[in-house]
Amino acid sequence: IFFNTLEIDNSYLINAKWNLGKTGKLAAYGFWLNFDDGDSANDTKTFGLRYTAAYGGETKFLLTAELAQQSDYSDYTKAANDDDFSATYANLELGIKNGGFTGKIGYELLGSDNGDEAVTFPLATGHKFNGWVDIFLTTPDTGLEDSYLMLAGTFNDLTMKLFYHDYTSDEGSIDYGSEVNFVLVKPVSERLSLTAKAGFYDADELGADTDRFWLQADYAF
């Protein structure tokens, strides 16, 4: 996402999933990441569990619960915390789905270790999860608590999604700000679709007010 190249050395990824039938699905994972080229601040190991379920018939009630622990690994170094750290990740999401409508409310914690270091995702993008304005592509050292609401609906052939995020810190009681995201997707033909997308970040104690807009055409072949 930053148009740079990072070399990964002696890293391991494990992801095991179990289908629990009507009671849902359970996943257990472990990531041991070791980066070269001076990127030792991202040398971390992460262990976690993720549970997802959908209950009901025509109207479904959705549940996601996830808990993980991240700590230093391999050549990790960051002077602020004496070359070691440990922080918690958690996510709880409740939702409802009926026909073309889906609504979700959730809370995601990217924990901090005493304000010196926080949970990070060097192989992922925060754009999908923590706001499209990209204020949190890198987790602040004081961590991130993201309380969010999502509404989505399909009307005829028009798909709409609306997100609201309220951002605070895990350490220090900092009110970072809030964000609204909105997207419209309209198919033009079997292969062509058009997307209009916008993000509005309202800063409080982090960054500045920022608005971003996208117009996109997708052609599948």
Short mmCIF file of C-alpha atoms in Angstrom, two decimals:
data_model
loop_
_atom_site.label_atom_id
_atom_site.label_comp_id
_atom_site.label_asym_id
_atom_site.label_seq_id
_atom_site.Cartn_x
_atom_site.Cartn_y
_atom_site.Cartn_z
CA ILE A 1 0.00 0.00 0.00
CA PHE A 2 3.02 2.29 0.46
CA PHE A 3 4.70 1.14 -2.80
CA ASN A 4 7.74 -0.21 -1.00
CA THR A 5 9.19 -3.71 -0.77
CA LEU A 6 9.83 -5.54 2.49
CA GLU A 7 11.69 -8.83 2.72
CA ILE A 8 10.22 -11.43 5.05
CA ASP A 9 12.57 -13.98 6.62
CA ASN A 10 11.79 -17.04 8.78
CA SER A 11 8.09 -16.26 9.11
CA TYR A 12 5.26 -18.74 9.69
CA LEU A 13 1.48 -18.48 9.29
CA ILE A 14 -0.99 -21.04 10.65
CA ASN A 15 -4.77 -20.81 10.28
CA ALA A 16 -6.99 -23.78 11.25
CA LYS A 17 -10.78 -23.75 10.89
CA TRP A 18 -13.54 -25.98 12.29
CA ASN A 19 -17.12 -26.08 11.04
CA LEU A 20 -19.33 -26.49 14.12
CA GLY A 21 -22.52 -27.00 12.11
CA LYS A 22 -25.49 -24.92 13.21
CA THR A 23 -23.52 -23.45 16.11
CA GLY A 24 -21.06 -21.61 13.84
CA LYS A 25 -17.41 -21.72 12.81
CA LEU A 26 -14.25 -21.52 14.89
CA ALA A 27 -10.77 -20.52 13.69
CA ALA A 28 -7.44 -20.63 15.52
CA TYR A 29 -4.38 -18.88 14.14
CA GLY A 30 -0.76 -18.07 14.81
CA PHE A 31 1.47 -15.61 12.93
CA TRP A 32 5.23 -15.38 13.46
CA LEU A 33 6.55 -12.45 11.38
CA ASN A 34 10.20 -11.59 10.88
CA PHE A 35 11.01 -8.68 8.54
CA ASP A 36 14.40 -7.75 7.09
CA ASP A 37 15.71 -4.34 6.01
CA GLY A 38 15.45 -2.60 9.36
CA ASP A 39 11.71 -3.17 9.82
CA SER A 40 12.18 -4.88 13.17
CA ALA A 41 9.35 -2.89 14.81
CA ASN A 42 6.97 -5.22 12.94
CA ASP A 43 8.66 -8.44 14.11
CA THR A 44 5.74 -9.86 16.07
CA LYS A 45 3.99 -13.08 16.98
CA THR A 46 0.22 -13.26 17.28
CA PHE A 47 -2.06 -16.03 18.57
CA GLY A 48 -5.84 -15.84 18.40
CA LEU A 49 -9.29 -17.41 18.19
CA ARG A 50 -12.19 -16.24 16.00
CA TYR A 51 -15.80 -17.44 16.22
CA THR A 52 -18.53 -16.60 13.69
CA ALA A 53 -22.16 -17.67 13.58
CA ALA A 54 -25.46 -16.92 11.84
CA TYR A 55 -28.66 -17.97 13.63
CA GLY A 56 -32.22 -18.08 12.32
CA GLY A 57 -34.06 -18.61 9.07
CA GLU A 58 -35.23 -15.81 6.79
CA THR A 59 -34.05 -13.30 9.37
CA LYS A 60 -30.54 -14.15 10.53
CA PHE A 61 -28.78 -12.92 13.66
CA LEU A 62 -25.03 -12.57 13.15
CA LEU A 63 -22.25 -12.90 15.70
CA THR A 64 -18.48 -12.48 15.46
CA ALA A 65 -16.18 -12.75 18.49
CA GLU A 66 -12.40 -12.66 18.27
CA LEU A 67 -9.58 -12.47 20.80
CA ALA A 68 -5.82 -12.47 20.19
CA GLN A 69 -2.55 -11.61 21.89
CA GLN A 70 0.40 -10.02 20.08
CA SER A 71 3.96 -9.74 21.39
CA ASP A 72 7.55 -9.24 20.26
CA TYR A 73 9.29 -11.85 18.11
CA SER A 74 12.73 -12.46 16.60
CA ASP A 75 14.67 -9.19 16.13
CA TYR A 76 11.89 -6.93 17.41
CA THR A 77 13.24 -3.64 18.67
CA LYS A 78 11.68 -0.36 19.67
CA ALA A 79 13.59 1.82 22.10
CA ALA A 80 10.48 3.21 23.79
CA ASN A 81 9.58 -0.12 25.39
CA ASP A 82 12.93 -1.86 25.98
CA ASP A 83 12.61 -4.22 23.01
CA ASP A 84 9.60 -6.19 24.21
CA PHE A 85 5.85 -5.69 24.32
CA SER A 86 2.53 -7.49 24.68
CA ALA A 87 -0.90 -6.19 23.68
CA THR A 88 -4.43 -7.53 23.23
CA TYR A 89 -6.64 -7.55 20.15
CA ALA A 90 -10.41 -8.05 20.47
CA ASN A 91 -13.46 -7.74 18.26
CA LEU A 92 -17.14 -8.22 19.05
CA GLU A 93 -19.75 -7.72 16.35
CA LEU A 94 -23.53 -8.26 16.41
CA GLY A 95 -25.73 -8.05 13.36
CA ILE A 96 -29.02 -8.82 11.68
CA LYS A 97 -29.71 -9.76 8.07
CA ASN A 98 -33.02 -10.00 6.26
CA GLY A 99 -33.30 -10.15 2.49
CA GLY A 100 -31.24 -7.33 1.01
CA PHE A 101 -30.75 -5.51 4.35
CA THR A 102 -27.87 -6.00 6.79
CA GLY A 103 -27.14 -4.06 9.98
CA LYS A 104 -24.15 -4.51 12.28
CA ILE A 105 -22.81 -2.89 15.42
CA GLY A 106 -19.34 -3.68 16.71
CA TYR A 107 -16.34 -2.86 18.85
CA GLU A 108 -12.72 -3.49 17.85
CA LEU A 109 -9.74 -3.08 20.17
CA LEU A 110 -6.17 -2.72 18.93
CA GLY A 111 -4.60 -2.71 22.37
CA SER A 112 -1.58 -0.76 23.60
CA ASP A 113 1.29 -1.73 25.90
CA ASN A 114 1.37 1.26 28.27
CA GLY A 115 1.33 3.70 25.35
CA ASP A 116 4.70 2.51 24.01
CA GLU A 117 3.50 0.13 21.26
CA ALA A 118 0.18 -1.18 19.95
CA VAL A 119 -1.25 -4.10 17.99
CA THR A 120 -0.31 -3.78 14.34
CA PHE A 121 -1.16 -5.59 11.09
CA PRO A 122 1.88 -5.36 8.79
CA LEU A 123 0.37 -7.78 6.22
CA ALA A 124 -3.09 -6.18 6.12
CA THR A 125 -4.76 -2.85 5.38
CA GLY A 126 -6.69 -0.83 7.92
CA HIS A 127 -8.56 0.76 5.00
CA LYS A 128 -11.10 -2.06 4.96
CA PHE A 129 -11.67 -2.15 8.71
CA ASN A 130 -10.81 1.18 10.37
CA GLY A 131 -12.06 3.84 8.00
CA TRP A 132 -11.55 4.69 4.34
CA VAL A 133 -9.82 8.02 5.00
CA ASP A 134 -6.81 5.92 6.13
CA ILE A 135 -6.04 7.78 9.35
CA PHE A 136 -5.30 4.42 11.03
CA LEU A 137 -3.27 2.54 8.44
CA THR A 138 -0.66 2.51 11.22
CA THR A 139 -1.96 2.00 14.75
CA PRO A 140 -1.03 4.84 17.14
CA ASP A 141 1.22 3.73 20.03
CA THR A 142 -1.66 4.54 22.39
CA GLY A 143 -3.79 1.91 20.64
CA LEU A 144 -7.21 2.16 19.01
CA GLU A 145 -10.77 1.49 20.15
CA ASP A 146 -13.11 1.54 17.15
CA SER A 147 -16.84 1.50 17.94
CA TYR A 148 -18.72 1.19 14.67
CA LEU A 149 -22.09 0.84 12.98
CA MET A 150 -22.73 -0.57 9.49
CA LEU A 151 -25.93 -0.48 7.43
CA ALA A 152 -26.14 -2.10 4.00
CA GLY A 153 -28.96 -2.64 1.56
CA THR A 154 -29.66 -3.67 -2.01
CA PHE A 155 -32.52 -1.96 -3.81
CA ASN A 156 -33.25 -3.33 -7.26
CA ASP A 157 -29.68 -3.47 -8.60
CA LEU A 158 -28.21 -0.65 -6.48
CA THR A 159 -26.08 -1.62 -3.45
CA MET A 160 -25.50 0.93 -0.68
CA LYS A 161 -23.37 0.77 2.47
CA LEU A 162 -23.02 3.27 5.31
CA PHE A 163 -20.42 3.08 8.10
CA TYR A 164 -19.97 5.21 11.21
CA HIS A 165 -16.80 4.94 13.35
CA ASP A 166 -16.03 6.50 16.72
CA TYR A 167 -12.30 6.36 17.51
CA THR A 168 -10.67 6.56 20.94
CA SER A 169 -7.35 5.40 22.39
CA ASP A 170 -6.72 2.33 24.52
CA GLU A 171 -4.26 4.28 26.68
CA GLY A 172 -4.60 7.87 27.84
CA SER A 173 -8.35 8.44 27.21
CA ILE A 174 -7.72 10.26 23.92
CA ASP A 175 -10.74 11.05 21.74
CA TYR A 176 -9.21 10.69 18.27
CA GLY A 177 -12.30 11.61 16.23
CA SER A 178 -15.07 10.03 14.19
CA GLU A 179 -15.66 9.03 10.58
CA VAL A 180 -18.52 8.43 8.15
CA ASN A 181 -18.07 6.22 5.07
CA PHE A 182 -20.58 5.80 2.24
CA VAL A 183 -20.51 3.74 -0.95
CA LEU A 184 -22.85 3.12 -3.89
CA VAL A 185 -22.31 0.27 -6.39
CA LYS A 186 -24.35 0.00 -9.59
CA PRO A 187 -23.96 -2.73 -12.22
CA VAL A 188 -24.17 -1.38 -15.79
CA SER A 189 -23.90 -4.72 -17.55
CA GLU A 190 -22.97 -8.31 -16.76
CA ARG A 191 -19.28 -7.35 -16.66
CA LEU A 192 -19.22 -3.61 -15.90
CA SER A 193 -20.07 -1.89 -12.60
CA LEU A 194 -19.66 1.67 -11.31
CA THR A 195 -18.74 2.69 -7.74
CA ALA A 196 -19.02 6.03 -5.95
CA LYS A 197 -17.34 6.13 -2.55
CA ALA A 198 -16.68 8.79 0.11
CA GLY A 199 -15.07 9.10 3.54
CA PHE A 200 -15.37 12.01 6.00
CA TYR A 201 -13.06 12.13 9.03
CA ASP A 202 -13.98 14.59 11.81
CA ALA A 203 -10.82 15.08 13.88
CA ASP A 204 -10.80 15.73 17.62
CA GLU A 205 -7.37 15.02 19.16
CA LEU A 206 -5.68 13.24 16.23
CA GLY A 207 -4.98 14.50 12.72
CA ALA A 208 -7.08 17.01 10.80
CA ASP A 209 -10.54 17.01 9.26
CA THR A 210 -10.21 15.05 6.00
CA ASP A 211 -12.61 14.20 3.17
CA ARG A 212 -11.87 11.71 0.38
CA PHE A 213 -13.87 10.71 -2.69
CA TRP A 214 -13.58 7.91 -5.26
CA LEU A 215 -15.22 7.23 -8.62
CA GLN A 216 -14.44 3.77 -9.95
CA ALA A 217 -15.33 1.54 -12.88
CA ASP A 218 -14.80 -2.24 -12.67
CA TYR A 219 -14.80 -4.57 -15.63
CA ALA A 220 -14.68 -8.34 -15.09
CA PHE A 221 -13.27 -10.63 -17.78
#
